[in-house]
Structures are given as structure tokens and as C-alpha cells.
Amino acid sequence: MSLPAPTPDALAASQSLQQLIAADIEAHGGAIAFSRFMELALYAPRLGYYSGGASKLGASGDFTTAPEISPLFGAALARAAAAIIAQSAPEIIEFGAGTGKLARDVLAALDELGVAVQSYTIIELSGELRARQQEALQDLPQVRWLDAMPDAFSGVVLANEVLDAMPVELVIRQDGRWQRQMVTVTDGAFAFVQAALPEALAAQLARQVPDAEALPDGYLTEIHPVAEGFMASLAAMMRDGRGAAFLFDYGFPAHEYYLDQRVGGTLMCHYRHHAHPDPFYLPGLQDITAHVDFTAMALASQDAGLPVLAYMNQASFLLGCGIGELLLATSPEDALRFLPQSRAVQKLVSPAEMGELFKVLVVGQGVALPEALARADRSHRL
């Protein structure tokens, strides 16, 4: 691969993390599950990608998210949030708040709509991002930070590109049976080795993957126990309240996720705005993600007692929230301001950009979605 070279300090941090992971592998008898490798690569204290100090978002980072593309994303989302707040409580929780831009955009748009938010709670695992958020949002007294979910909650929950960064299990079909991808050290480098599936993981694979036994030898895919656990925890938090959670991410329903031709799975890495498939490249300096199985997420929430309210692509959600009207608040005759906003909205809703690949799963109870979003619901496709 031809990727930008890291700085000496960044390289030294990655080497320290590699030593930590290698020690963990040795302590576990010479191999660890890929999910454990991914957990350490992303979240090891002070060294993991999200817990370290490197910039993640924007031109100096590794990727760009929808809130960074246009404030109209947050303004559109605020319209849906206002409808839910009117039926529940003036409270918002955001998981993984990035640079804090979505929080600012949502709060500004809600203020324009005359909706007062009593508290906006951010739950953030990245020390670097939390510091950026605290600096960017210091003038908003309703914003606070927590390290974990509260026991109970009513209101609106936001999670933009959170599920895709949760550790996944990798499984591969070989010689007519499924095996677990483990990580070992060979000749000083990380490498994959296979092991038998534990009973719990085999049961989860059978539940999650349609026609798993019919898939061909060599088929590699992901199982999502951590993300499913998050959905169950979210359901427990909201079970006795009223409200809705809006989860944005790239992914598919199960019948599209496990297609015969998707033989290599969806695992992808992001380093300095370059996408590549090698999870062992410079651990700690690159993001490691997998597409979301939205059927599995919906079932995990539903099984834990929190119903699915809607599922749709990002384009349908944003258009249903009136992002087109918000764009036209700037006159098309004012080309200097209108054209950049128009291009940004096009990126957010175009099927060739983010409009189709990105989906929105809405779970909750005791509230009804705005009519335009209810009409756009495609949860029957899950």
C-alpha cells in the first residue's frame, strides 16, 4: 500500500500499542479473537485509535462525517428531535459526538424552533475528541459529559457512526464449517489463524446470518456481539421512559449484508482519508470499521423490549425532515453561499454518495414520528 508516512511520534505510539497487543496475545496462549485485537487497536488506554491523542476528523484526520459536511444535517435532524421532545422530555443524549459540531447544530436549530433543551449529554470514549468537544461547546451550559449510560432516560438519543466502530468477530467458512478468525504473531507481525467457533458465537452466527450453511467456502464475514449488546443496553436505558433513538450508519439489512458475492466481508480501515482493508497496518493510527447489520441491531433492540419505530436510508430521512426547505432558506441567487450548501446536501442525499449506503434506524416507545418520516419507513425490509 502507498499510504502517508506517520510522524516519528505517531510511529512510536503505534509500536507501543503493537507491543501491548503482542503481550496480550502471549498471555492468552498465542492467539486472541479478532474482536479483542480490534478492541485494543481502537480503545486501549492512551494508545488506541479513539483513546489516543491523534486527530480523527476533518482535513487533518482520517475521515469526514455527515455533520462535518453541512450544518443542514443537524438542522434537519433537529426537526425530528423537536417532534420527539414534544412527546417526551427536553433531554438529548449523543453517543460519540465527534468534534461537537452535531451538538452545536442541533441545539442551534432547536433554539430557532423555540425548543429549549434542558440537558444535552455526550457520552464519549475518545479523550482527544472529548477535549475538542469541551472547547467547542464551552459556551453551551446545557452540555455535559458522562462516561457511561444513565440507568433511565426519556427524550432523544443520537448516534452518528457509532455502531460501525464497535469491535466485531470475524468468521470464515472453510471445509464446509465456520471458524473463528484469531490473531497471532508470526515472524514479528500480526497474522490471522483459525479456531473452532465457541458455542455462543456459533449460535449467534446461526441467528444473524440467513442461510449461513449455504454460503461458499472462503466466505468471510462479521458477527456483531458488541453492537448488539449496545442496543440491548440502550433498550434497558429507555425501557421505562418515552422517547426515540436515531442511529445513523453505513450498512445493510441481513438479506443484503450476507450476499453470496460479498465473500470478503465489509471490514475496512481509514488512514489519512485513504481506505484500505488491512487491520494490522499501524495499529492505533487508523480507524477500523465494519458495516452495520441493521437487522441484527433492530432485533437486539426489539428483543430487549424497545420497539423499532422506523428504518430508512439517509436520503429519505433528511428529505422527510425538510432538508430541501432548509437549503432554500438561502436564495439560489446568492451563488456564493447557495452553491456550497447545495453541493453538501447533494453529498448527503445522493444515492451515489451517502444517501443510500447510510441508513437510519429509529427505536423507541411512547412517541410517534412525524408523518413524513412514518411514510418513509422501510422497516419491513429488515
Coordinates of C-alpha atoms in Angstrom, one line a residue:
M1 CA 0.0 0.0 0.0
S2 CA 1.1 3.6 -0.7
L3 CA -0.1 5.5 2.3
P4 CA 1.2 8.7 4.0
A5 CA 4.1 8.1 6.4
P6 CA 3.3 8.7 10.1
T7 CA 5.3 11.1 12.2
P8 CA 8.1 9.7 14.4
D9 CA 6.0 10.2 17.5
A10 CA 2.9 8.6 15.9
L11 CA 5.0 5.6 14.8
A12 CA 6.4 5.2 18.3
A13 CA 2.9 5.2 19.8
S14 CA 1.8 2.6 17.3
Q15 CA 4.8 0.5 18.1
S16 CA 4.0 0.7 21.8
L17 CA 0.4 -0.5 21.1
Q18 CA 1.8 -3.3 19.0
Q19 CA 3.9 -4.4 21.9
L20 CA 0.8 -4.3 24.2
I21 CA -1.2 -6.3 21.8
A22 CA 1.6 -8.9 21.3
A23 CA 1.8 -9.2 25.1
D24 CA -1.9 -9.8 25.3
I25 CA -1.7 -12.5 22.6
E26 CA 1.1 -14.2 24.6
A27 CA -0.9 -14.0 27.8
H28 CA -3.8 -15.7 26.0
G29 CA -1.8 -18.7 24.8
G30 CA -0.6 -17.4 21.4
A31 CA -3.9 -16.1 19.9
I32 CA -6.7 -13.7 20.6
A33 CA -10.1 -13.2 18.9
F34 CA -10.1 -10.5 16.2
S35 CA -12.7 -8.7 18.3
R36 CA -10.1 -8.4 21.1
F37 CA -7.5 -7.2 18.6
M38 CA -10.0 -4.5 17.3
E39 CA -10.9 -3.5 20.9
L40 CA -7.2 -2.9 21.8
A41 CA -6.4 -1.2 18.4
L42 CA -9.3 1.3 18.9
Y43 CA -9.7 1.7 22.7
A44 CA -6.5 0.6 24.6
P45 CA -5.9 3.4 27.2
R46 CA -3.8 6.2 25.8
L47 CA -2.7 4.2 22.8
G48 CA -5.8 3.1 20.9
Y49 CA -7.1 5.0 18.0
Y50 CA -10.1 6.5 19.8
S51 CA -8.4 6.8 23.2
G52 CA -5.2 8.3 22.0
G53 CA -4.5 11.9 21.0
A54 CA -4.4 11.8 17.2
S55 CA -6.9 13.9 15.2
K56 CA -9.6 11.8 13.8
L57 CA -12.0 14.1 11.9
G58 CA -11.6 16.7 9.2
A59 CA -8.7 17.5 6.8
S60 CA -6.1 16.6 9.4
G61 CA -7.8 13.4 10.4
D62 CA -8.8 10.2 8.7
F63 CA -12.4 10.6 7.6
T64 CA -15.3 13.0 7.5
T65 CA -18.8 12.5 8.9
A66 CA -22.2 14.0 7.8
P67 CA -22.3 16.7 10.5
E68 CA -18.9 18.0 9.2
I69 CA -20.2 18.2 5.7
S70 CA -23.1 20.6 6.4
P71 CA -24.9 22.2 9.3
L72 CA -28.1 21.4 7.5
F73 CA -27.7 17.8 8.6
G74 CA -28.1 18.8 12.2
A75 CA -30.8 21.3 11.3
A76 CA -32.8 18.6 9.6
L77 CA -32.3 16.2 12.5
A78 CA -33.4 18.8 14.9
R79 CA -36.9 18.9 13.3
A80 CA -37.3 15.2 14.1
A81 CA -35.8 15.7 17.6
A82 CA -38.3 18.6 18.3
A83 CA -41.2 16.3 17.5
I84 CA -39.9 13.6 19.9
I85 CA -39.1 16.2 22.7
A86 CA -42.7 17.5 22.4
Q87 CA -43.9 14.0 23.3
S88 CA -41.3 13.0 25.9
A89 CA -38.7 15.2 27.7
P90 CA -36.3 18.1 26.8
E91 CA -33.3 15.9 27.1
I92 CA -30.8 14.7 24.5
I93 CA -28.0 12.1 24.8
E94 CA -25.4 11.8 22.0
F95 CA -23.1 8.9 21.8
G96 CA -19.7 9.6 20.1
A97 CA -20.1 13.3 19.4
G98 CA -17.1 13.8 17.1
T99 CA -15.9 17.3 17.1
G100 CA -19.2 18.5 18.8
K101 CA -20.5 20.0 15.6
L102 CA -23.7 18.0 15.5
A103 CA -24.4 19.0 19.1
R104 CA -24.0 22.7 18.2
D105 CA -26.0 22.5 15.0
V106 CA -28.9 20.6 16.7
L107 CA -29.1 22.9 19.6
A108 CA -28.9 26.0 17.4
A109 CA -31.7 24.6 15.2
L110 CA -33.9 23.7 18.2
D111 CA -33.4 27.1 19.6
E112 CA -34.6 28.6 16.3
L113 CA -37.7 26.3 16.6
G114 CA -38.4 27.6 20.1
V115 CA -37.5 24.3 21.7
A116 CA -35.5 24.6 24.9
V117 CA -33.2 21.6 25.7
Q118 CA -32.7 21.2 29.4
S119 CA -29.6 19.0 29.1
Y120 CA -27.5 17.7 26.2
T121 CA -25.4 14.8 27.5
I122 CA -22.4 13.5 25.5
I123 CA -21.0 10.0 26.1
E124 CA -17.6 10.0 24.5
L125 CA -14.8 7.3 24.8
S126 CA -12.1 9.3 22.9
G127 CA -10.1 11.6 25.2
E128 CA -9.0 13.7 22.2
L129 CA -12.5 14.1 20.9
R130 CA -13.9 14.9 24.3
A131 CA -11.3 17.7 24.7
R132 CA -12.3 19.1 21.3
Q133 CA -15.9 18.9 22.2
Q134 CA -15.4 20.7 25.6
E135 CA -13.6 23.5 23.9
A136 CA -16.1 23.8 21.0
L137 CA -19.2 23.7 23.3
Q138 CA -18.0 25.6 26.3
D139 CA -20.5 28.4 25.7
L140 CA -23.5 26.0 25.9
P141 CA -24.2 25.4 29.6
Q142 CA -26.7 22.6 28.9
V143 CA -24.0 20.4 27.5
R144 CA -22.4 17.9 29.9
W145 CA -20.3 14.7 29.6
L146 CA -20.8 11.3 31.1
D147 CA -18.6 8.2 30.9
A148 CA -21.5 5.7 30.8
M149 CA -25.2 5.5 30.1
P150 CA -27.6 6.7 32.8
D151 CA -29.9 4.0 34.3
A152 CA -33.0 5.5 32.8
F153 CA -33.8 8.1 30.2
S154 CA -36.6 9.9 28.4
G155 CA -36.0 12.1 25.3
V156 CA -33.9 11.9 22.2
V157 CA -30.8 9.7 21.7
L158 CA -28.4 10.4 18.8
A159 CA -25.7 8.1 17.5
N160 CA -24.0 9.0 14.2
E161 CA -21.4 6.5 13.0
V162 CA -21.1 4.8 16.4
L163 CA -22.1 1.2 15.7
D164 CA -19.6 0.8 12.9
A165 CA -16.7 1.4 15.3
M166 CA -17.7 -1.3 17.7
P167 CA -15.4 -4.5 17.7
V168 CA -16.6 -7.3 15.6
E169 CA -15.9 -11.0 15.4
L170 CA -14.6 -12.3 12.1
V171 CA -15.8 -15.7 10.9
I172 CA -14.7 -17.7 7.8
R173 CA -16.2 -20.8 6.2
Q174 CA -13.6 -23.4 5.5
D175 CA -14.0 -27.1 4.5
G176 CA -17.8 -26.8 5.0
R177 CA -17.7 -25.4 8.5
W178 CA -17.5 -22.0 10.1
Q179 CA -14.3 -21.0 12.0
R180 CA -13.3 -18.0 14.1
Q181 CA -10.6 -15.7 12.9
M182 CA -8.0 -15.3 15.6
V183 CA -4.9 -13.0 15.6
T184 CA -1.5 -14.4 16.4
V185 CA 2.1 -13.2 15.9
T186 CA 4.2 -14.8 13.2
D187 CA 7.7 -13.6 12.4
G188 CA 7.2 -10.5 14.4
A189 CA 4.0 -9.5 12.6
F190 CA 0.3 -9.9 13.3
A191 CA -1.4 -12.7 11.2
F192 CA -4.7 -14.5 11.1
V193 CA -5.2 -18.1 12.3
Q194 CA -8.4 -20.0 12.6
A195 CA -10.0 -21.7 15.6
A196 CA -13.3 -23.5 16.3
L197 CA -16.3 -21.4 17.0
P198 CA -17.3 -21.2 20.6
E199 CA -20.9 -22.4 21.2
A200 CA -22.2 -18.9 21.9
L201 CA -20.7 -17.4 18.7
A202 CA -22.0 -20.3 16.6
A203 CA -25.5 -19.7 18.0
Q204 CA -25.2 -16.0 17.2
L205 CA -24.0 -16.7 13.7
A206 CA -26.9 -19.0 13.1
R207 CA -29.3 -16.3 14.3
Q208 CA -27.7 -13.5 12.4
V209 CA -26.7 -14.9 9.0
P210 CA -29.5 -16.1 6.8
D211 CA -28.7 -19.5 5.1
A212 CA -25.2 -19.5 6.8
E213 CA -24.6 -23.1 5.9
A214 CA -25.3 -22.5 2.2
L215 CA -22.5 -19.9 1.9
P216 CA -19.4 -21.0 0.0
D217 CA -16.0 -22.0 1.3
G218 CA -13.7 -19.0 1.8
Y219 CA -16.6 -16.7 2.7
L220 CA -15.5 -14.2 5.4
T221 CA -18.0 -12.0 7.3
E222 CA -18.6 -10.2 10.6
I223 CA -20.6 -11.0 13.7
H224 CA -21.6 -8.0 15.9
P225 CA -22.0 -9.1 19.5
V226 CA -20.7 -5.8 20.9
A227 CA -23.1 -3.6 18.9
E228 CA -25.9 -6.0 19.7
G229 CA -25.0 -5.6 23.4
F230 CA -25.1 -1.8 23.0
M231 CA -28.6 -2.0 21.5
A232 CA -29.7 -4.1 24.5
S233 CA -28.2 -1.6 26.9
L234 CA -29.9 1.3 25.0
A235 CA -33.2 -0.5 25.3
A236 CA -32.7 -1.0 29.0
M237 CA -32.0 2.7 29.5
M238 CA -35.1 3.7 27.6
R239 CA -37.4 0.9 28.6
D240 CA -39.3 2.8 31.4
G241 CA -39.4 6.1 29.6
R242 CA -40.6 7.8 26.5
G243 CA -38.5 8.8 23.5
A244 CA -36.6 7.7 20.4
A245 CA -33.1 6.9 19.4
F246 CA -31.8 7.8 16.0
L247 CA -28.9 5.7 14.8
F248 CA -27.1 6.7 11.6
D249 CA -24.5 4.5 10.0
Y250 CA -23.5 2.7 6.8
G251 CA -24.7 -0.8 6.4
F252 CA -27.4 -3.2 5.2
P253 CA -30.3 -5.3 6.3
A254 CA -29.3 -9.0 6.7
H255 CA -30.6 -10.1 3.3
E256 CA -28.3 -7.6 1.6
Y257 CA -25.3 -7.9 4.0
Y258 CA -24.7 -11.6 3.5
L259 CA -24.9 -11.9 -0.2
D260 CA -23.0 -14.7 -1.9
Q261 CA -20.8 -12.3 -3.7
R262 CA -19.8 -10.4 -0.5
V263 CA -17.1 -13.0 0.1
G264 CA -14.6 -10.8 1.8
G265 CA -16.9 -9.2 4.4
T266 CA -17.1 -5.4 5.0
L267 CA -14.2 -4.7 7.3
M268 CA -12.4 -1.5 6.2
C269 CA -9.7 0.8 7.6
H270 CA -9.3 4.5 7.3
Y271 CA -6.0 6.3 7.5
R272 CA -5.5 9.9 6.4
H273 CA -8.5 9.8 4.1
H274 CA -7.3 6.6 2.5
A275 CA -9.5 3.5 2.7
H276 CA -7.8 0.1 2.7
P277 CA -8.6 -3.5 4.0
D278 CA -5.5 -4.2 6.3
P279 CA -6.5 -4.1 10.0
F280 CA -2.8 -4.8 11.0
Y281 CA -1.4 -1.6 9.4
L282 CA -0.1 0.8 12.1
P283 CA -2.5 -0.2 15.0
G284 CA -3.7 2.9 16.9
L285 CA -3.2 5.2 14.0
Q286 CA -6.1 4.1 11.8
D287 CA -9.8 3.6 12.2
I288 CA -11.1 0.0 11.8
T289 CA -14.8 -0.3 11.0
A290 CA -17.4 -2.8 9.7
H291 CA -20.7 -2.1 8.0
V292 CA -23.7 -2.4 10.3
D293 CA -26.2 -5.3 10.1
F294 CA -29.3 -3.3 10.8
T295 CA -31.5 -6.4 11.0
A296 CA -29.3 -7.6 13.9
M297 CA -29.5 -4.2 15.6
A298 CA -33.2 -4.0 15.2
L299 CA -33.8 -7.5 16.6
A300 CA -31.4 -6.8 19.6
S301 CA -33.4 -3.7 20.5
Q302 CA -36.7 -5.4 20.0
D303 CA -35.7 -8.5 22.0
A304 CA -34.6 -6.2 24.8
G305 CA -38.0 -4.5 24.9
L306 CA -37.6 -1.4 22.8
P307 CA -39.6 -1.5 19.6
V308 CA -38.4 -0.4 16.1
L309 CA -40.2 2.8 15.0
A310 CA -38.6 3.2 11.6
Y311 CA -35.8 2.2 9.2
M312 CA -34.9 4.1 6.0
N313 CA -31.9 5.3 4.0
Q314 CA -30.3 8.7 5.0
A315 CA -31.7 10.4 1.9
S316 CA -35.3 9.5 2.8
F317 CA -34.8 10.6 6.4
L318 CA -33.2 14.0 5.5
L319 CA -35.7 14.8 2.8
G320 CA -38.5 13.8 5.2
C321 CA -37.1 16.2 7.7
G322 CA -37.2 19.0 5.2
I323 CA -33.5 19.4 4.3
G324 CA -34.6 20.7 0.9
E325 CA -36.6 23.5 2.5
L326 CA -33.7 24.3 4.8
L327 CA -31.4 24.6 1.8
L328 CA -33.8 27.0 0.1
A329 CA -33.7 29.3 3.1
T330 CA -30.5 30.6 1.3
S331 CA -31.5 32.2 -2.0
P332 CA -30.2 30.3 -5.1
E333 CA -29.4 33.8 -6.5
D334 CA -26.8 34.1 -3.8
A335 CA -24.5 31.7 -5.6
L336 CA -21.5 32.3 -3.3
R337 CA -23.5 30.9 -0.3
F338 CA -26.0 28.7 -2.0
L339 CA -23.8 26.5 -4.2
P340 CA -21.5 25.1 -1.5
Q341 CA -24.6 24.3 0.6
S342 CA -26.3 22.7 -2.4
R343 CA -23.2 20.5 -3.1
A344 CA -23.1 19.5 0.5
V345 CA -26.8 18.5 0.6
Q346 CA -26.2 16.6 -2.7
K347 CA -23.4 14.6 -1.0
L348 CA -25.7 13.8 2.0
V349 CA -28.7 12.6 -0.1
S350 CA -27.4 11.4 -3.4
P351 CA -27.6 7.6 -3.9
A352 CA -24.1 7.7 -5.4
E353 CA -22.7 9.4 -2.2
M354 CA -24.2 8.9 1.3
G355 CA -27.9 8.9 0.6
E356 CA -28.3 5.2 0.1
L357 CA -25.4 3.5 1.8
F358 CA -26.1 5.3 5.0
K359 CA -29.2 4.2 6.9
V360 CA -31.2 5.4 9.9
L361 CA -32.6 3.1 12.5
V362 CA -35.1 4.6 14.9
V363 CA -36.0 2.7 18.0
G364 CA -38.2 4.0 20.9
Q365 CA -41.5 3.9 22.6
G366 CA -44.3 6.2 23.7
V367 CA -43.8 8.6 20.8
A368 CA -44.9 8.9 17.2
L369 CA -42.6 10.0 14.4
P370 CA -43.5 13.0 12.1
E371 CA -45.8 11.9 9.3
A372 CA -43.2 12.4 6.6
L373 CA -40.8 10.0 8.4
A374 CA -43.5 7.5 9.1
R375 CA -44.4 7.4 5.4
A376 CA -40.7 6.8 4.5
D377 CA -40.4 3.8 6.9
R378 CA -39.0 0.7 5.3
S379 CA -38.6 -1.5 8.4
H380 CA -40.4 -4.3 6.5
R381 CA -37.2 -4.7 4.6
L382 CA -35.2 -5.6 7.7

